[in-house]
Amino acid sequence: MSLQTTTSQTVGPYFGIGMTWLIRDNLIGEGVSGDRFTIQGRVFDGDGLPVPDAILEIWQANAHGKYDHPEDTQRKLLEPGFKGYGRVLVSHEGMFRFVTIKPGSVPGPKGKEQAPHLAISIFMRGLLKRLVTRMYFPDDPRNADDPILTLVEPERRSTLIARKTAGGAGTLEWNVLLQGPDETVFFDVGL
Amino acid sequence: MTQLAGYRPPYPGTQPNHLHPPYVSSRKRAPTKPLVPIPFTLTEITGPSFGTEILPPKACDLTRLRGGEAIGERIVVSGRVLDENSRPVPNTLIEIWQANAAGRYHHEVDKHDAPLDPNFAGSGKTITDSEGRYRFLTIRPGEYPWGNHYNAWRPAHIHFSIFGPAFATRLVTQMFFPGDPLLAFDPIFNCTADEKARNRLISVFDWETTSPDYSLGYRFDLILRGREATPMGDKLGE
């Protein structure tokens, strides 16, 4: 007999008690290759107010486009200093910031290459299950043909692409808008 | 060339929608536009893993802190992590957090007028063994009031966070206790349409893990998504 997946419930307002210990706001360990970026942004609710109690998790490939996972059997280099997992909590002002490298491209459906991207899970009080989204990098010509981005209506794609900032080439801004005309695109991956 | 299978979608009604108006906080935070369905790619079928070396000492015992014993009823919470095909999920990280016996969280946002316990922080973590088993020793959490509606009280619960083998299997949930009179009135517990699915969040009293003269046992199994039978047709560029 087949079992059924356990029902999701909210992390509530007090997740910091159980989840702060595993904060990973710098994904770059020793000897890691790739272009370094500081990614910062804010999370806003339907009233345009910053969300002070959210947690973001990041999952990404290394600069060679290789995931540190047994099911990634590509013949690409693993780097011991790069696990690909990040976790950040937002501040009272809804702000988050993390440091990572731009991943290489990884294969997508039918062997088509995907543009470099970060997979993001977002948890917060008020969310009964996580939100799943992606962050892509600005000015990457591969974005135009990305097999996931092109599933999104063209006018909403920009919500998934980080912006360059005045802070310099190494700093990107990517905000999460939970509702409204510029609502961030969230994906359905089943749960 | 390797072909990999995706993960099955949930059974209808067994998972909440993002918007559940009786849970007031969902109204301004649930997305209003439809989610965009995407196929599984290598991104979603891979995910982080953690070794036991990241665990602090005694991370699965919540009952002792700063050399003193936490106040309240000691309980053992244990179970297995399985997938929908009943296969154990070994070596996966579980994090828990909860209120103390008086219904107070060790958190700056919790202003409930109930005592903090200097010997109880309310946080535990462990990694499942080769058979998918886990076990925590903790204190039975208290019920507590919250601001969702007039005279709102949360049933006693323990938060669980679990990773599983892939980005696609990530799950956060809450474990409840049998016979709690508040369950029927809790908008979070009741956010899921399927009654059987809801009731699987209620742990089961368990003699096998109940220790004479020491602690009661509760059993709570966690089920993660099962694999699709057929590969997703993805060819990895090798």
Short mmCIF file of C-alpha atoms in Angstrom, two decimals:
data_model
loop_
_atom_site.label_atom_id
_atom_site.label_comp_id
_atom_site.label_asym_id
_atom_site.label_seq_id
_atom_site.Cartn_x
_atom_site.Cartn_y
_atom_site.Cartn_z
CA MET A 1 0.00 0.00 0.00
CA SER A 2 1.19 3.45 -0.84
CA LEU A 3 1.70 6.00 1.94
CA GLN A 4 0.83 9.66 1.49
CA THR A 5 3.22 12.56 1.97
CA THR A 6 2.91 14.26 5.34
CA THR A 7 0.85 17.45 5.26
CA SER A 8 2.85 20.67 5.27
CA GLN A 9 2.36 23.21 8.08
CA THR A 10 3.69 26.72 8.59
CA VAL A 11 7.06 27.36 10.23
CA GLY A 12 5.22 29.93 12.38
CA PRO A 13 6.88 33.00 13.88
CA TYR A 14 9.43 31.20 16.05
CA PHE A 15 11.38 29.15 13.50
CA GLY A 16 14.56 30.99 14.48
CA ILE A 17 14.72 28.80 17.58
CA GLY A 18 15.14 25.68 15.49
CA MET A 19 16.70 26.96 12.27
CA THR A 20 19.20 29.73 13.13
CA TRP A 21 21.94 27.26 14.03
CA LEU A 22 22.26 26.24 10.36
CA ILE A 23 22.52 29.70 8.82
CA ARG A 24 24.74 29.59 5.75
CA ASP A 25 24.96 33.13 4.40
CA ASN A 26 28.32 32.58 2.76
CA LEU A 27 28.27 29.52 0.50
CA ILE A 28 31.91 29.89 -0.53
CA GLY A 29 34.37 27.64 1.25
CA GLU A 30 38.07 27.24 0.68
CA GLY A 31 39.38 26.96 -2.85
CA VAL A 32 36.06 27.57 -4.57
CA SER A 33 36.13 28.84 -8.14
CA GLY A 34 33.66 31.09 -9.89
CA ASP A 35 32.50 34.69 -10.01
CA ARG A 36 31.57 35.90 -6.54
CA PHE A 37 28.37 37.79 -5.85
CA THR A 38 26.71 39.35 -2.84
CA ILE A 39 22.97 38.94 -3.30
CA GLN A 40 20.70 41.14 -1.25
CA GLY A 41 17.03 41.90 -1.22
CA ARG A 42 13.89 42.32 0.78
CA VAL A 43 10.68 40.38 1.22
CA PHE A 44 7.40 42.35 1.01
CA ASP A 45 3.82 41.33 1.80
CA GLY A 46 0.58 42.26 0.05
CA ASP A 47 0.48 45.68 1.74
CA GLY A 48 4.00 46.43 0.54
CA LEU A 49 5.30 46.07 4.09
CA PRO A 50 8.57 44.29 4.76
CA VAL A 51 8.20 40.75 6.13
CA PRO A 52 10.31 40.49 9.29
CA ASP A 53 9.94 36.74 9.83
CA ALA A 54 10.95 34.80 6.75
CA ILE A 55 13.70 32.32 5.97
CA LEU A 56 15.19 31.61 2.55
CA GLU A 57 17.03 28.47 1.52
CA ILE A 58 19.26 28.33 -1.53
CA TRP A 59 20.26 25.32 -3.59
CA GLN A 60 22.66 25.66 -6.49
CA ALA A 61 25.32 24.01 -8.61
CA ASN A 62 28.99 24.98 -8.44
CA ALA A 63 30.80 27.07 -11.04
CA HIS A 64 31.22 23.99 -13.25
CA GLY A 65 27.48 23.31 -13.27
CA LYS A 66 27.73 20.32 -10.94
CA TYR A 67 25.49 19.63 -7.95
CA ASP A 68 27.01 18.05 -4.86
CA HIS A 69 24.55 15.16 -4.95
CA PRO A 70 24.86 11.46 -5.91
CA GLU A 71 22.24 11.76 -8.66
CA ASP A 72 24.27 14.36 -10.52
CA THR A 73 26.36 11.95 -12.59
CA GLN A 74 27.71 14.55 -15.01
CA ARG A 75 31.42 14.34 -15.65
CA LYS A 76 32.10 17.74 -14.12
CA LEU A 77 34.33 18.76 -11.22
CA LEU A 78 33.10 18.74 -7.64
CA GLU A 79 34.74 21.23 -5.29
CA PRO A 80 35.01 20.14 -1.65
CA GLY A 81 34.61 23.76 -0.49
CA PHE A 82 31.26 24.20 -2.18
CA LYS A 83 28.16 22.37 -0.95
CA GLY A 84 25.59 24.53 -2.74
CA TYR A 85 23.30 25.01 0.25
CA GLY A 86 22.48 28.38 1.79
CA ARG A 87 20.09 29.54 4.50
CA VAL A 88 19.39 33.13 5.52
CA LEU A 89 16.89 34.75 7.84
CA VAL A 90 15.49 38.19 7.02
CA SER A 91 16.07 41.12 9.37
CA HIS A 92 13.38 43.16 11.12
CA GLU A 93 13.28 45.22 7.92
CA GLY A 94 12.71 42.16 5.75
CA MET A 95 16.26 42.29 4.40
CA PHE A 96 18.42 39.31 3.50
CA ARG A 97 21.94 39.03 2.15
CA PHE A 98 24.16 36.14 1.15
CA VAL A 99 27.42 35.57 -0.67
CA THR A 100 27.86 32.92 -3.31
CA ILE A 101 29.29 32.18 -6.74
CA LYS A 102 27.48 32.20 -10.05
CA PRO A 103 26.79 28.55 -10.87
CA GLY A 104 27.56 27.00 -14.20
CA SER A 105 24.70 25.87 -16.37
CA VAL A 106 23.07 22.51 -15.72
CA PRO A 107 21.02 20.32 -18.03
CA GLY A 108 17.27 20.79 -18.25
CA PRO A 109 14.43 18.97 -19.97
CA LYS A 110 15.38 17.06 -23.13
CA GLY A 111 19.04 17.78 -22.52
CA LYS A 112 18.60 21.50 -23.11
CA GLU A 113 20.96 23.65 -21.03
CA GLN A 114 19.52 25.79 -18.25
CA ALA A 115 20.81 29.29 -17.62
CA PRO A 116 22.71 29.70 -14.33
CA HIS A 117 20.19 29.94 -11.50
CA LEU A 118 19.64 29.51 -7.79
CA ALA A 119 16.68 27.42 -6.58
CA ILE A 120 15.04 29.14 -3.61
CA SER A 121 12.61 27.88 -0.96
CA ILE A 122 10.89 30.53 1.17
CA PHE A 123 9.28 29.80 4.52
CA MET A 124 7.53 32.25 6.84
CA ARG A 125 4.71 32.76 9.28
CA GLY A 126 1.53 32.82 7.21
CA LEU A 127 2.81 30.33 4.61
CA LEU A 128 1.26 26.91 5.13
CA LYS A 129 3.77 25.45 2.69
CA ARG A 130 6.95 26.82 1.21
CA LEU A 131 7.17 29.00 -1.84
CA VAL A 132 9.52 27.81 -4.57
CA THR A 133 11.16 30.25 -6.92
CA ARG A 134 14.43 30.85 -8.78
CA MET A 135 16.93 33.65 -9.09
CA TYR A 136 18.70 34.16 -12.41
CA PHE A 137 21.66 36.43 -13.14
CA PRO A 138 21.43 39.70 -15.11
CA ASP A 139 22.88 40.12 -18.61
CA ASP A 140 23.31 36.40 -19.20
CA PRO A 141 22.39 35.65 -22.82
CA ARG A 142 21.37 32.11 -21.78
CA ASN A 143 18.35 33.56 -19.90
CA ALA A 144 16.55 34.13 -23.21
CA ASP A 145 16.37 30.39 -23.97
CA ASP A 146 16.17 29.00 -20.46
CA PRO A 147 13.63 26.14 -20.52
CA ILE A 148 12.11 27.19 -17.18
CA LEU A 149 12.14 30.98 -17.62
CA THR A 150 10.45 30.63 -20.99
CA LEU A 151 7.52 28.86 -19.29
CA VAL A 152 6.78 32.18 -17.58
CA GLU A 153 4.80 34.98 -19.27
CA PRO A 154 7.41 37.38 -20.73
CA GLU A 155 6.24 40.37 -18.66
CA ARG A 156 6.75 38.48 -15.39
CA ARG A 157 10.20 37.02 -16.11
CA SER A 158 12.00 40.06 -14.71
CA THR A 159 10.79 39.11 -11.20
CA LEU A 160 13.16 36.14 -11.40
CA ILE A 161 16.24 38.01 -12.61
CA ALA A 162 18.42 39.87 -10.10
CA ARG A 163 19.37 43.47 -10.84
CA LYS A 164 22.78 45.09 -10.86
CA THR A 165 23.22 47.73 -8.18
CA ALA A 166 25.20 50.89 -7.58
CA GLY A 167 27.17 48.82 -5.07
CA GLY A 168 29.39 47.49 -7.85
CA ALA A 169 29.49 44.58 -10.24
CA GLY A 170 29.69 42.04 -7.44
CA THR A 171 26.45 43.04 -5.76
CA LEU A 172 23.03 42.04 -7.03
CA GLU A 173 19.58 42.93 -5.78
CA TRP A 174 16.66 40.50 -5.87
CA ASN A 175 13.44 41.27 -4.03
CA VAL A 176 10.56 38.93 -3.25
CA LEU A 177 7.07 40.41 -3.61
CA LEU A 178 4.45 38.05 -2.23
CA GLN A 179 1.47 39.81 -3.83
CA GLY A 180 0.56 42.70 -6.13
CA PRO A 181 1.09 43.68 -9.77
CA ASP A 182 4.81 42.89 -9.58
CA GLU A 183 4.30 39.67 -7.61
CA THR A 184 7.30 37.37 -7.83
CA VAL A 185 6.79 34.25 -9.95
CA PHE A 186 6.47 31.16 -7.78
CA PHE A 187 6.73 27.66 -9.18
CA ASP A 188 4.68 24.54 -8.68
CA VAL A 189 7.03 21.59 -8.17
CA GLY A 190 4.31 19.51 -6.50
CA LEU A 191 4.95 20.63 -2.92
CA MET B 1 23.41 8.92 -20.37
CA THR B 2 21.46 8.72 -17.16
CA GLN B 3 17.73 9.06 -16.87
CA LEU B 4 16.24 10.22 -13.61
CA ALA B 5 12.71 10.13 -12.27
CA GLY B 6 10.86 13.07 -10.74
CA TYR B 7 8.70 13.04 -7.61
CA ARG B 8 4.97 12.28 -7.48
CA PRO B 9 2.49 15.08 -6.90
CA PRO B 10 0.54 15.02 -3.62
CA TYR B 11 -2.81 13.25 -3.42
CA PRO B 12 -5.66 15.75 -3.91
CA GLY B 13 -6.65 17.53 -0.70
CA THR B 14 -3.72 16.24 1.36
CA GLN B 15 -1.68 19.46 1.25
CA PRO B 16 -2.83 22.99 2.16
CA ASN B 17 -3.24 25.80 -0.34
CA HIS B 18 -1.10 28.84 0.33
CA LEU B 19 -4.22 30.91 1.03
CA HIS B 20 -6.39 29.72 3.92
CA PRO B 21 -8.38 32.80 5.04
CA PRO B 22 -9.20 31.52 8.56
CA TYR B 23 -5.43 31.63 9.14
CA VAL B 24 -5.23 35.42 9.01
CA SER B 25 -1.49 35.68 8.34
CA SER B 26 -1.93 33.81 5.04
CA ARG B 27 -4.09 36.60 3.55
CA LYS B 28 -1.32 39.10 2.84
CA ARG B 29 1.41 36.53 2.26
CA ALA B 30 -0.08 33.85 0.01
CA PRO B 31 0.61 34.47 -3.69
CA THR B 32 -2.42 35.73 -5.64
CA LYS B 33 -1.26 34.63 -9.09
CA PRO B 34 -1.32 30.94 -10.03
CA LEU B 35 1.92 29.04 -9.44
CA VAL B 36 3.76 28.25 -12.66
CA PRO B 37 4.12 24.47 -13.06
CA ILE B 38 7.62 23.41 -14.08
CA PRO B 39 9.05 20.03 -15.01
CA PHE B 40 11.58 18.37 -12.74
CA THR B 41 15.14 19.08 -13.72
CA LEU B 42 18.45 18.15 -12.15
CA THR B 43 17.99 21.21 -9.89
CA GLU B 44 14.88 19.83 -8.18
CA ILE B 45 15.89 16.18 -7.91
CA THR B 46 19.16 17.01 -6.21
CA GLY B 47 19.40 18.71 -2.83
CA PRO B 48 21.63 19.33 0.17
CA SER B 49 22.79 16.66 2.57
CA PHE B 50 24.36 16.94 5.99
CA GLY B 51 26.63 14.66 7.98
CA THR B 52 26.45 13.95 11.70
CA GLU B 53 29.58 16.11 12.19
CA ILE B 54 27.42 19.24 11.99
CA LEU B 55 25.31 18.19 14.99
CA PRO B 56 26.16 19.76 18.36
CA PRO B 57 26.62 17.25 21.19
CA LYS B 58 23.36 15.87 22.62
CA ALA B 59 21.36 17.72 20.00
CA CYS B 60 18.51 15.22 20.31
CA ASP B 61 18.08 15.79 24.07
CA LEU B 62 16.15 18.99 24.78
CA THR B 63 15.64 18.33 28.48
CA ARG B 64 18.98 19.54 29.85
CA LEU B 65 20.56 22.94 29.43
CA ARG B 66 23.19 24.85 31.40
CA GLY B 67 23.57 21.93 33.77
CA GLY B 68 19.93 21.94 34.85
CA GLU B 69 16.82 19.96 34.02
CA ALA B 70 13.93 21.49 32.10
CA ILE B 71 10.60 21.70 33.89
CA GLY B 72 7.68 19.68 32.55
CA GLU B 73 6.64 16.23 31.51
CA ARG B 74 9.51 14.35 29.82
CA ILE B 75 8.52 12.65 26.57
CA VAL B 76 10.30 10.62 23.91
CA VAL B 77 9.25 11.57 20.38
CA SER B 78 10.42 9.02 17.85
CA GLY B 79 9.51 7.54 14.52
CA ARG B 80 10.70 6.84 11.05
CA VAL B 81 11.11 8.86 7.91
CA LEU B 82 9.76 6.91 4.95
CA ASP B 83 8.87 7.75 1.39
CA GLU B 84 5.46 7.05 -0.12
CA ASN B 85 6.70 3.63 -1.21
CA SER B 86 7.46 2.77 2.45
CA ARG B 87 11.20 2.93 1.82
CA PRO B 88 13.20 4.37 4.74
CA VAL B 89 14.89 7.74 4.20
CA PRO B 90 18.29 7.39 5.89
CA ASN B 91 20.88 10.05 6.80
CA THR B 92 18.58 13.02 6.51
CA LEU B 93 18.53 16.06 8.79
CA ILE B 94 15.54 16.70 11.08
CA GLU B 95 15.21 19.94 13.05
CA ILE B 96 12.55 20.52 15.71
CA TRP B 97 11.49 23.52 17.80
CA GLN B 98 8.74 24.04 20.33
CA ALA B 99 7.34 25.99 23.29
CA ASN B 100 8.26 25.03 26.83
CA ALA B 101 5.93 23.27 29.27
CA ALA B 102 4.25 26.58 30.10
CA GLY B 103 3.51 27.37 26.45
CA ARG B 104 6.26 29.98 26.03
CA TYR B 105 8.82 30.08 23.25
CA HIS B 106 12.40 31.09 23.96
CA HIS B 107 12.09 33.86 21.33
CA GLU B 108 12.08 37.66 21.50
CA VAL B 109 8.80 37.92 19.59
CA ASP B 110 6.86 35.74 22.06
CA LYS B 111 5.29 38.10 24.63
CA HIS B 112 2.99 35.51 26.19
CA ASP B 113 2.85 36.02 29.96
CA ALA B 114 4.10 32.58 30.89
CA PRO B 115 7.46 31.74 32.45
CA LEU B 116 10.59 31.05 30.45
CA ASP B 117 12.62 28.05 31.57
CA PRO B 118 16.37 28.72 31.75
CA ASN B 119 16.98 25.01 31.25
CA PHE B 120 14.88 24.69 28.12
CA ALA B 121 15.76 26.26 24.76
CA GLY B 122 13.26 24.29 22.71
CA SER B 123 15.47 23.31 19.79
CA GLY B 124 16.70 19.89 18.69
CA LYS B 125 18.26 18.29 15.64
CA THR B 126 19.24 14.84 14.53
CA ILE B 127 20.03 12.81 11.44
CA THR B 128 18.05 9.67 10.65
CA ASP B 129 19.85 6.34 10.92
CA SER B 130 20.24 3.78 8.14
CA GLU B 131 16.63 2.63 8.70
CA GLY B 132 15.24 6.16 8.65
CA ARG B 133 14.70 6.21 12.43
CA TYR B 134 14.97 9.26 14.68
CA ARG B 135 14.45 9.91 18.39
CA PHE B 136 14.22 13.03 20.55
CA LEU B 137 13.94 13.35 24.32
CA THR B 138 12.02 16.53 25.15
CA ILE B 139 9.34 18.13 27.30
CA ARG B 140 5.67 18.06 26.40
CA PRO B 141 4.99 21.58 25.05
CA GLY B 142 2.20 23.69 26.51
CA GLU B 143 -0.70 25.20 24.61
CA TYR B 144 -0.51 28.96 24.16
CA PRO B 145 -2.65 31.93 23.03
CA TRP B 146 -2.11 33.72 19.73
CA GLY B 147 -3.62 36.71 18.01
CA ASN B 148 -5.41 35.07 15.07
CA HIS B 149 -8.93 35.63 16.48
CA TYR B 150 -10.64 36.25 19.82
CA ASN B 151 -9.50 33.77 22.49
CA ALA B 152 -7.38 31.82 20.00
CA TRP B 153 -5.17 29.07 21.43
CA ARG B 154 -2.77 26.81 19.56
CA PRO B 155 -2.97 23.11 20.38
CA ALA B 156 0.25 21.69 21.80
CA HIS B 157 2.66 21.00 18.93
CA ILE B 158 6.26 20.46 17.91
CA HIS B 159 7.59 21.96 14.66
CA PHE B 160 9.49 19.58 12.35
CA SER B 161 11.76 20.54 9.45
CA ILE B 162 13.10 17.80 7.20
CA PHE B 163 15.12 17.73 4.00
CA GLY B 164 14.89 14.30 2.38
CA PRO B 165 17.01 13.40 -0.64
CA ALA B 166 16.10 16.30 -2.93
CA PHE B 167 15.06 19.94 -3.21
CA ALA B 168 11.67 18.49 -4.19
CA THR B 169 11.23 16.60 -0.90
CA ARG B 170 11.79 19.51 1.51
CA LEU B 171 9.05 19.56 4.15
CA VAL B 172 8.16 21.58 7.23
CA THR B 173 5.27 20.42 9.39
CA GLN B 174 3.93 20.25 12.94
CA MET B 175 3.30 17.26 15.20
CA PHE B 176 0.27 17.33 17.50
CA PHE B 177 -0.82 15.25 20.50
CA PRO B 178 -3.74 12.79 20.71
CA GLY B 179 -6.90 13.97 22.41
CA ASP B 180 -6.04 17.69 22.32
CA PRO B 181 -9.40 19.55 22.59
CA LEU B 182 -7.98 22.56 20.72
CA LEU B 183 -7.34 20.67 17.48
CA ALA B 184 -10.92 21.11 16.26
CA PHE B 185 -10.60 24.91 16.53
CA ASP B 186 -7.09 25.44 15.15
CA PRO B 187 -7.04 27.09 11.68
CA ILE B 188 -3.48 25.89 11.03
CA PHE B 189 -4.20 22.23 11.81
CA ASN B 190 -7.47 22.48 9.83
CA CYS B 191 -5.93 24.10 6.73
CA THR B 192 -5.87 20.77 4.90
CA ALA B 193 -9.09 19.55 3.26
CA ASP B 194 -8.49 15.82 3.72
CA GLU B 195 -9.39 14.79 7.26
CA LYS B 196 -7.25 11.64 7.23
CA ALA B 197 -4.23 13.66 6.09
CA ARG B 198 -4.81 16.14 8.94
CA ASN B 199 -5.13 13.40 11.48
CA ARG B 200 -1.80 11.89 10.42
CA LEU B 201 -0.21 14.97 12.02
CA ILE B 202 -1.37 13.68 15.41
CA SER B 203 1.26 11.55 17.10
CA VAL B 204 0.37 8.22 18.68
CA PHE B 205 0.99 7.33 22.30
CA ASP B 206 3.51 4.51 22.30
CA TRP B 207 4.18 2.00 25.10
CA GLU B 208 7.28 0.70 23.34
CA THR B 209 9.16 3.98 23.82
CA THR B 210 7.63 4.73 27.22
CA SER B 211 10.26 4.25 29.95
CA PRO B 212 9.18 3.10 33.42
CA ASP B 213 9.44 5.87 36.02
CA TYR B 214 10.92 8.29 33.46
CA SER B 215 9.06 9.37 30.30
CA LEU B 216 6.07 8.78 28.04
CA GLY B 217 6.60 7.89 24.37
CA TYR B 218 4.92 9.36 21.31
CA ARG B 219 5.40 8.04 17.80
CA PHE B 220 5.35 10.25 14.74
CA ASP B 221 6.34 8.95 11.30
CA LEU B 222 7.16 11.42 8.55
CA ILE B 223 6.36 10.54 4.95
CA LEU B 224 8.23 12.22 2.11
CA ARG B 225 7.25 12.25 -1.56
CA GLY B 226 7.69 9.08 -3.59
CA ARG B 227 9.56 8.76 -6.85
CA GLU B 228 7.77 8.68 -10.19
CA ALA B 229 8.01 5.24 -11.76
CA THR B 230 9.17 6.55 -15.12
CA PRO B 231 12.20 8.72 -15.81
CA MET B 232 11.54 12.37 -16.57
CA GLY B 233 13.20 12.01 -19.96
CA ASP B 234 16.08 14.20 -18.96
CA LYS B 235 19.38 13.32 -20.49
CA LEU B 236 22.28 14.56 -18.48
CA GLY B 237 25.03 15.95 -20.63
CA GLU B 238 27.89 13.63 -19.84
#
